[in-house]
mmCIF file with all atom_site columns, C-alpha atoms in Angstrom:
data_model
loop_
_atom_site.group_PDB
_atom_site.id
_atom_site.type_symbol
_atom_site.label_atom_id
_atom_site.label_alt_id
_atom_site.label_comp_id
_atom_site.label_asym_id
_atom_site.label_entity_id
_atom_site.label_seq_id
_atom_site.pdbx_PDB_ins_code
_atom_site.Cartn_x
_atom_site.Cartn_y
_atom_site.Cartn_z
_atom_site.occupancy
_atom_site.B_iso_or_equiv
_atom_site.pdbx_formal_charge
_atom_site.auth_seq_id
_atom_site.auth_comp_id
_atom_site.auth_asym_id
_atom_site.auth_atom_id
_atom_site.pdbx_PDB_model_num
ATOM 1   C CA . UNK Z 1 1   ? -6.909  -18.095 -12.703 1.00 84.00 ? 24  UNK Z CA 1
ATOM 2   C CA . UNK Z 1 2   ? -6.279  -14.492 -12.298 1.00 92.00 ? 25  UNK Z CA 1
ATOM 3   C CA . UNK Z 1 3   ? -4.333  -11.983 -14.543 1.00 95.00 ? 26  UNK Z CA 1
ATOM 4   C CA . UNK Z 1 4   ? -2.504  -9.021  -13.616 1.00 97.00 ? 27  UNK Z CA 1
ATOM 5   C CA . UNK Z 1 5   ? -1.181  -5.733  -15.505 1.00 97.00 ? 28  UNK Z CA 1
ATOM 6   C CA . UNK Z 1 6   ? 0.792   -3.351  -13.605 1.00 97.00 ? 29  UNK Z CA 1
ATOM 7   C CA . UNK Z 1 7   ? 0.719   -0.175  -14.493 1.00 98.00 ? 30  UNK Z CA 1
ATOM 8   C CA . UNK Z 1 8   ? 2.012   3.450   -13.275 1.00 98.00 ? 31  UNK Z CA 1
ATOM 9   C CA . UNK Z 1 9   ? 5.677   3.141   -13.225 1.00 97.00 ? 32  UNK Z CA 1
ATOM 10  C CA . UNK Z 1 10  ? 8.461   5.916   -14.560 1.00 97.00 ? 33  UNK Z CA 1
ATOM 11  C CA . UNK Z 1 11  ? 11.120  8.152   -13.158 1.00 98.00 ? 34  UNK Z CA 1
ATOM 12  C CA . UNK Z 1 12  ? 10.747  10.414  -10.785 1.00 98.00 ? 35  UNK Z CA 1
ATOM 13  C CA . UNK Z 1 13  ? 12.758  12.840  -8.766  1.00 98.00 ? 36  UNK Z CA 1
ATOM 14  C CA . UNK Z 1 14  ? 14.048  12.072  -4.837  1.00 98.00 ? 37  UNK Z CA 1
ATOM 15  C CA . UNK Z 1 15  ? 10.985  13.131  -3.105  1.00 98.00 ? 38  UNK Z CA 1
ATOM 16  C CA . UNK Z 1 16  ? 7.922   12.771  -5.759  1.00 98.00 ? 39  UNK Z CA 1
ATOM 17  C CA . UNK Z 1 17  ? 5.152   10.465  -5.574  1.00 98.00 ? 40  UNK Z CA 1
ATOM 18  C CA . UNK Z 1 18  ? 3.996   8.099   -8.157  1.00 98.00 ? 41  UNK Z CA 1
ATOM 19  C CA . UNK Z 1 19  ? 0.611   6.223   -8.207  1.00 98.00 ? 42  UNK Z CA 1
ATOM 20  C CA . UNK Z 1 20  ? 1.149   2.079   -9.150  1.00 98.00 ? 43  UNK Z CA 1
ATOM 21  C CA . UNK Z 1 21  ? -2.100  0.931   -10.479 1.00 98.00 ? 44  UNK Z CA 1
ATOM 22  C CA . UNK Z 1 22  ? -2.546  -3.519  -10.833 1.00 98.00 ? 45  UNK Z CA 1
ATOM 23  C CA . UNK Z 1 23  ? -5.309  -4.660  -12.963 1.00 97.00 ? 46  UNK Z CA 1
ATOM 24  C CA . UNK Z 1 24  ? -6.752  -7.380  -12.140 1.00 95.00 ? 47  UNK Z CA 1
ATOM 25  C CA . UNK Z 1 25  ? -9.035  -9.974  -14.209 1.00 90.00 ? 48  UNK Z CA 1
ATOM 26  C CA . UNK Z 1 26  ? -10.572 -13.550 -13.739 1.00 76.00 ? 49  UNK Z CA 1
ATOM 27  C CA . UNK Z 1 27  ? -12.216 -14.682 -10.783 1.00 69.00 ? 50  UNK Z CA 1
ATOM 28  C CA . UNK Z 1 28  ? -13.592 -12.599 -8.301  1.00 81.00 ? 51  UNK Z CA 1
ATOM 29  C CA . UNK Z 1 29  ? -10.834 -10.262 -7.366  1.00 85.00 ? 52  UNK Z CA 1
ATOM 30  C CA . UNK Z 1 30  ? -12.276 -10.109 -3.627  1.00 88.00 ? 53  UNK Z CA 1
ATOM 31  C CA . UNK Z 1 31  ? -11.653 -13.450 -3.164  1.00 91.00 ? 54  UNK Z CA 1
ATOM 32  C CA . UNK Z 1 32  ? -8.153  -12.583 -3.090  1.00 95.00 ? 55  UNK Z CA 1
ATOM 33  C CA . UNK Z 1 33  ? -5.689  -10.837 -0.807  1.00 96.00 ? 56  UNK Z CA 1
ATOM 34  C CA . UNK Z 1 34  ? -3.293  -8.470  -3.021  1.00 97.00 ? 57  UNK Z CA 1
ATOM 35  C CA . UNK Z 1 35  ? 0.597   -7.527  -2.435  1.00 98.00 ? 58  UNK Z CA 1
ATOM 36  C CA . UNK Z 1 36  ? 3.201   -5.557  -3.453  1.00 98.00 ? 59  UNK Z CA 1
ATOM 37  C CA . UNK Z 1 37  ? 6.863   -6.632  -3.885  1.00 98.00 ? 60  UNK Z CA 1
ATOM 38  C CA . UNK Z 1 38  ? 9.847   -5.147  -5.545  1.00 98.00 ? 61  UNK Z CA 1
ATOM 39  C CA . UNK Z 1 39  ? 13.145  -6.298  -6.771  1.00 98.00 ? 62  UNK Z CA 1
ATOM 40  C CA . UNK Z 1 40  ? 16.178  -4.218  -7.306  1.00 97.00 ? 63  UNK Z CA 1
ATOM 41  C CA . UNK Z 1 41  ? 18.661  -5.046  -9.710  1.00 92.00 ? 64  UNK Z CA 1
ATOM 42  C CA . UNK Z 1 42  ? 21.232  -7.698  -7.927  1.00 95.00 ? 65  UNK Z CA 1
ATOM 43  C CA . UNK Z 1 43  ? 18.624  -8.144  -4.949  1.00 97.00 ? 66  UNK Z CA 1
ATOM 44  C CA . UNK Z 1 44  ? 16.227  -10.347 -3.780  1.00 97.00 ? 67  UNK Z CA 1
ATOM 45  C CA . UNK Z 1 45  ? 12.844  -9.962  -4.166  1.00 97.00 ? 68  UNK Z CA 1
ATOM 46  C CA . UNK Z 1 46  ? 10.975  -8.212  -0.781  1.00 98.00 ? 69  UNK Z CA 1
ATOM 47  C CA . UNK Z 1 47  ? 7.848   -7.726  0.605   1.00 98.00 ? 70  UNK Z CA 1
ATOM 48  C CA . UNK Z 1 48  ? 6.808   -4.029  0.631   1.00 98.00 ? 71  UNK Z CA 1
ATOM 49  C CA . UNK Z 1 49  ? 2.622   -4.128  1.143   1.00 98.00 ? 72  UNK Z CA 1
ATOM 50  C CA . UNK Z 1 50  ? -0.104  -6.342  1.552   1.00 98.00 ? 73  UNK Z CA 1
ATOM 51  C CA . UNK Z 1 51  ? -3.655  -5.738  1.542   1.00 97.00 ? 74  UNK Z CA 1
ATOM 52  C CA . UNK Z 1 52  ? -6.549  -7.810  2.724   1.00 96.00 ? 75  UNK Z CA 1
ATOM 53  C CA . UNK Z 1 53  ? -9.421  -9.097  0.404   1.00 94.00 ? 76  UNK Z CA 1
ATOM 54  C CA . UNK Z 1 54  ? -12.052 -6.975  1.428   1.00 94.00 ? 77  UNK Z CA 1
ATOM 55  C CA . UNK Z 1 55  ? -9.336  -4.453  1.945   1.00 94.00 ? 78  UNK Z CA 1
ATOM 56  C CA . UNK Z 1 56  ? -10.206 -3.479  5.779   1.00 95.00 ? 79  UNK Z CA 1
ATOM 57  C CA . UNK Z 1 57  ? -6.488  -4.921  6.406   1.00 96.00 ? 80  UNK Z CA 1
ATOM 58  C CA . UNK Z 1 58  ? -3.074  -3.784  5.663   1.00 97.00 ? 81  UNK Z CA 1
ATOM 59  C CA . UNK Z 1 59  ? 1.339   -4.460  6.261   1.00 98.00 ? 82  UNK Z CA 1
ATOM 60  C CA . UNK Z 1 60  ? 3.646   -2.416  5.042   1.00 98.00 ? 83  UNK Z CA 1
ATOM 61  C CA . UNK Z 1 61  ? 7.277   -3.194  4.842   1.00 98.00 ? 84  UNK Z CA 1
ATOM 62  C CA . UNK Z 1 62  ? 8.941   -1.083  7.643   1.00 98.00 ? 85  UNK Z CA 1
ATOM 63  C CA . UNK Z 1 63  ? 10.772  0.495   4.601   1.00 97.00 ? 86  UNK Z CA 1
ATOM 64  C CA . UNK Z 1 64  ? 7.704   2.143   3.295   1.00 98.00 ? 87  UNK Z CA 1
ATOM 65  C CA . UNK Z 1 65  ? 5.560   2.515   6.272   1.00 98.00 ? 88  UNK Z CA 1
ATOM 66  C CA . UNK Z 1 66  ? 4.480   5.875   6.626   1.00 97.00 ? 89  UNK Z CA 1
ATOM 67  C CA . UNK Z 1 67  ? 5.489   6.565   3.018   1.00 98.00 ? 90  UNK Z CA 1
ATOM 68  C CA . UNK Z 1 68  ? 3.258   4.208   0.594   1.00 98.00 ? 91  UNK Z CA 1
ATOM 69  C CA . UNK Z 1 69  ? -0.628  3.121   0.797   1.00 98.00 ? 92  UNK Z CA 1
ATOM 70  C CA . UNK Z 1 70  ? -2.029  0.207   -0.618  1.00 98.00 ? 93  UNK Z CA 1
ATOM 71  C CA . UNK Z 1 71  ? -5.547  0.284   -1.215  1.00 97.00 ? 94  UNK Z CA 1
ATOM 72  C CA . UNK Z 1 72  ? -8.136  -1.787  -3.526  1.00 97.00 ? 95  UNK Z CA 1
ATOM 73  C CA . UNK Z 1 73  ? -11.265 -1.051  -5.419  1.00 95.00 ? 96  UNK Z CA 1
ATOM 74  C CA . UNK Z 1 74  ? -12.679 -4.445  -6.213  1.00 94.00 ? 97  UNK Z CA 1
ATOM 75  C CA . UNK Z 1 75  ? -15.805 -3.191  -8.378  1.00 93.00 ? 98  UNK Z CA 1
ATOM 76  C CA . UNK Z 1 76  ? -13.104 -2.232  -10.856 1.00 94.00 ? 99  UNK Z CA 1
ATOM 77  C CA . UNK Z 1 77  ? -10.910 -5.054  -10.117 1.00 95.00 ? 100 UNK Z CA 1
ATOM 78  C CA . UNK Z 1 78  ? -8.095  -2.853  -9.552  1.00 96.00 ? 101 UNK Z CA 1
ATOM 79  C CA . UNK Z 1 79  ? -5.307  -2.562  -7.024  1.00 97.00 ? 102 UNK Z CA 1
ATOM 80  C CA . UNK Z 1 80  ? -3.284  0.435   -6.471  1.00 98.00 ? 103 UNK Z CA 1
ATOM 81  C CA . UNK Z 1 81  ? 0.426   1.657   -4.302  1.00 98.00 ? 104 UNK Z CA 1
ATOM 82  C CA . UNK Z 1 82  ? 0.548   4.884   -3.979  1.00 98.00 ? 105 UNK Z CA 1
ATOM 83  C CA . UNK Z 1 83  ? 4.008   6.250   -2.790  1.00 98.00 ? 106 UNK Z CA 1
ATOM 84  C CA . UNK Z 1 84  ? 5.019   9.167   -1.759  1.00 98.00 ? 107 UNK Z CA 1
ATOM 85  C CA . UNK Z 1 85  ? 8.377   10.816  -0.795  1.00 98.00 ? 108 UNK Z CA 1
ATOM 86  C CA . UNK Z 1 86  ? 10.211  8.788   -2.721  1.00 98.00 ? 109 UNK Z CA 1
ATOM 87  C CA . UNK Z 1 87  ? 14.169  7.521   -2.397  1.00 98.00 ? 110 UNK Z CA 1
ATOM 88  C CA . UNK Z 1 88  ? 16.684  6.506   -4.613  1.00 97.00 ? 111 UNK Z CA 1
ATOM 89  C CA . UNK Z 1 89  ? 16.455  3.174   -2.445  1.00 97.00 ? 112 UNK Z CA 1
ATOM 90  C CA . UNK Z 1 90  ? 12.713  2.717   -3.746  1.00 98.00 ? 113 UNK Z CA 1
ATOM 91  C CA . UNK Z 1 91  ? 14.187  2.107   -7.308  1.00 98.00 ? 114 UNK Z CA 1
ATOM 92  C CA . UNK Z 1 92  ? 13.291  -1.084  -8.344  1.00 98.00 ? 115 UNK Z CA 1
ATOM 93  C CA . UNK Z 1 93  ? 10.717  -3.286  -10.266 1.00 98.00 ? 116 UNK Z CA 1
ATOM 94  C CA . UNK Z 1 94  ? 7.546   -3.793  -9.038  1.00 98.00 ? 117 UNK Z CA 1
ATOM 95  C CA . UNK Z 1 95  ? 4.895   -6.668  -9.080  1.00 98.00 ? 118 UNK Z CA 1
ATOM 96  C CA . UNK Z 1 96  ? 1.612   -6.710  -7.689  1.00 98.00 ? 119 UNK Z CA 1
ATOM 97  C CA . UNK Z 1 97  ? 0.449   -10.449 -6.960  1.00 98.00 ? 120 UNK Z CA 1
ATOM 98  C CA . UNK Z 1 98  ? -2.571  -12.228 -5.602  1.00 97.00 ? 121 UNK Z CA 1
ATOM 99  C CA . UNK Z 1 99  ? -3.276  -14.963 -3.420  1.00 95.00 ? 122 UNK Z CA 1
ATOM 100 C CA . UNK Z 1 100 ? -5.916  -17.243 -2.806  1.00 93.00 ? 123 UNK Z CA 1
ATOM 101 C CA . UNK Z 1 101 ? -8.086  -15.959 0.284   1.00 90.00 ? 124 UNK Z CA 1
ATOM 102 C CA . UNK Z 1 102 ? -8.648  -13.110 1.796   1.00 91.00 ? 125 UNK Z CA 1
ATOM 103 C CA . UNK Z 1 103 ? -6.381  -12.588 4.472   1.00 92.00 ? 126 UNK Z CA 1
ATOM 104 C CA . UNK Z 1 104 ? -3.277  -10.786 3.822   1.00 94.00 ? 127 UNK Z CA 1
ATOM 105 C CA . UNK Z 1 105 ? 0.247   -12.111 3.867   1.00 94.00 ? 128 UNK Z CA 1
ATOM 106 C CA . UNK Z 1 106 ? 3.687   -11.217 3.640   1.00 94.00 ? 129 UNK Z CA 1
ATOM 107 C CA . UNK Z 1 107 ? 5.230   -13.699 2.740   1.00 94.00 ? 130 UNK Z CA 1
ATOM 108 C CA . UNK Z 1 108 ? 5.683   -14.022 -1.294  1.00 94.00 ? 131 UNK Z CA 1
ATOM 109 C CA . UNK Z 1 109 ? 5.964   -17.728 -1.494  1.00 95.00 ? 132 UNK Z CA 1
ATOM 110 C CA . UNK Z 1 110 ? 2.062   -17.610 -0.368  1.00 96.00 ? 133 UNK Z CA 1
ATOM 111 C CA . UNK Z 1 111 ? 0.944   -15.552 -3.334  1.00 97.00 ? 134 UNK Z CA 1
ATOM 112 C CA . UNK Z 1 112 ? -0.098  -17.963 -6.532  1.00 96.00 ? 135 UNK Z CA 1
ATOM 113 C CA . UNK Z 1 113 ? -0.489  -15.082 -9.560  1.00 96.00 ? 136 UNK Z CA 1
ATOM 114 C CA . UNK Z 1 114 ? 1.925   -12.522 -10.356 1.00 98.00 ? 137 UNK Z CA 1
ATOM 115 C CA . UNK Z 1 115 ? 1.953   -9.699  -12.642 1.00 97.00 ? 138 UNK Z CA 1
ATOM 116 C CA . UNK Z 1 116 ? 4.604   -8.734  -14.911 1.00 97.00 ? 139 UNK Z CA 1
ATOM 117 C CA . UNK Z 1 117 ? 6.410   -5.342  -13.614 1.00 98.00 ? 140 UNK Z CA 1
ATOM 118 C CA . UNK Z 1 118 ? 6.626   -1.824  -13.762 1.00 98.00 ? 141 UNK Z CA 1
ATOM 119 C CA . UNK Z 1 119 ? 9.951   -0.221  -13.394 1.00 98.00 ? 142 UNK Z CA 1
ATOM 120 C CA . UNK Z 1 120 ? 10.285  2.486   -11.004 1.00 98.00 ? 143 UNK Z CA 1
ATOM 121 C CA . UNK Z 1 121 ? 13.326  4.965   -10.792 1.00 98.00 ? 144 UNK Z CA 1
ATOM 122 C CA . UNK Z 1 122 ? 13.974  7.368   -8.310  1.00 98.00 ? 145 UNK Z CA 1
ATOM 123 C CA . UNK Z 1 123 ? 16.965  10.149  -9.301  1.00 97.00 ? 146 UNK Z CA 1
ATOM 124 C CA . UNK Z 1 124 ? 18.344  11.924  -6.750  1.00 94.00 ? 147 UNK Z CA 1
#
């Protein structure tokens, strides 16, 4: 079993960065690739990065590509997004969520743990 707490989420202004920070705890957090979804109010849920268990791998939605970085630091159990130049498009909730195995996926039907959210708003 593996918990996660997201963490990092506000408002920011068309064109900011903010730094999304998932927590991880239970079993060995390597073990496990990591990804990033949002949902937008009255949309489904999509894919936006994915990051590899040893984190030497990465996807990024073509959305965010160039824009966002996932990255990992598993001695502190602890997965982050940051994004940068931001859009009013980006607003949405966001989940971090793991999957058993270390290679990455994008596909969110493949992930078994899921944390519970951070908003994020982009004004323009």
């Amino acid at each position: 079993q593996v918990q996660l707490v997201e963490s990092g989420g506000g408002l920011v202004q068309a064109g900011g960065s903010l730094r999304l920070s998932c927590a991880a705890s239970g079993r060995t957090v390597s073990s496990y690739a990591m990804g990033w979804f949002r949902q937008a109010p009255g949309k489904e849920r999509e894919f936006v990065a994915a990051i590899s268990g040893s984190g030497g791998s990465t996807a990024y939605a073509d959305s965010v590509k160039g824009r966002f970085t996932s990255s990992r630091d598993n001695a502190k159990s602890t997965l982050y997004l940051q994004m940068n130049s931001l859009k009013p498009e980006d607003t949405a909730v966001y989940y971090c969520a793991a999957k058993r195995g270390r290679i990455l996926s994008e596909g969110g039907y493949e992930y078994d743990f899921w944390g519970q959210g951070t908003q994020v708003t982009v004004s323009s």
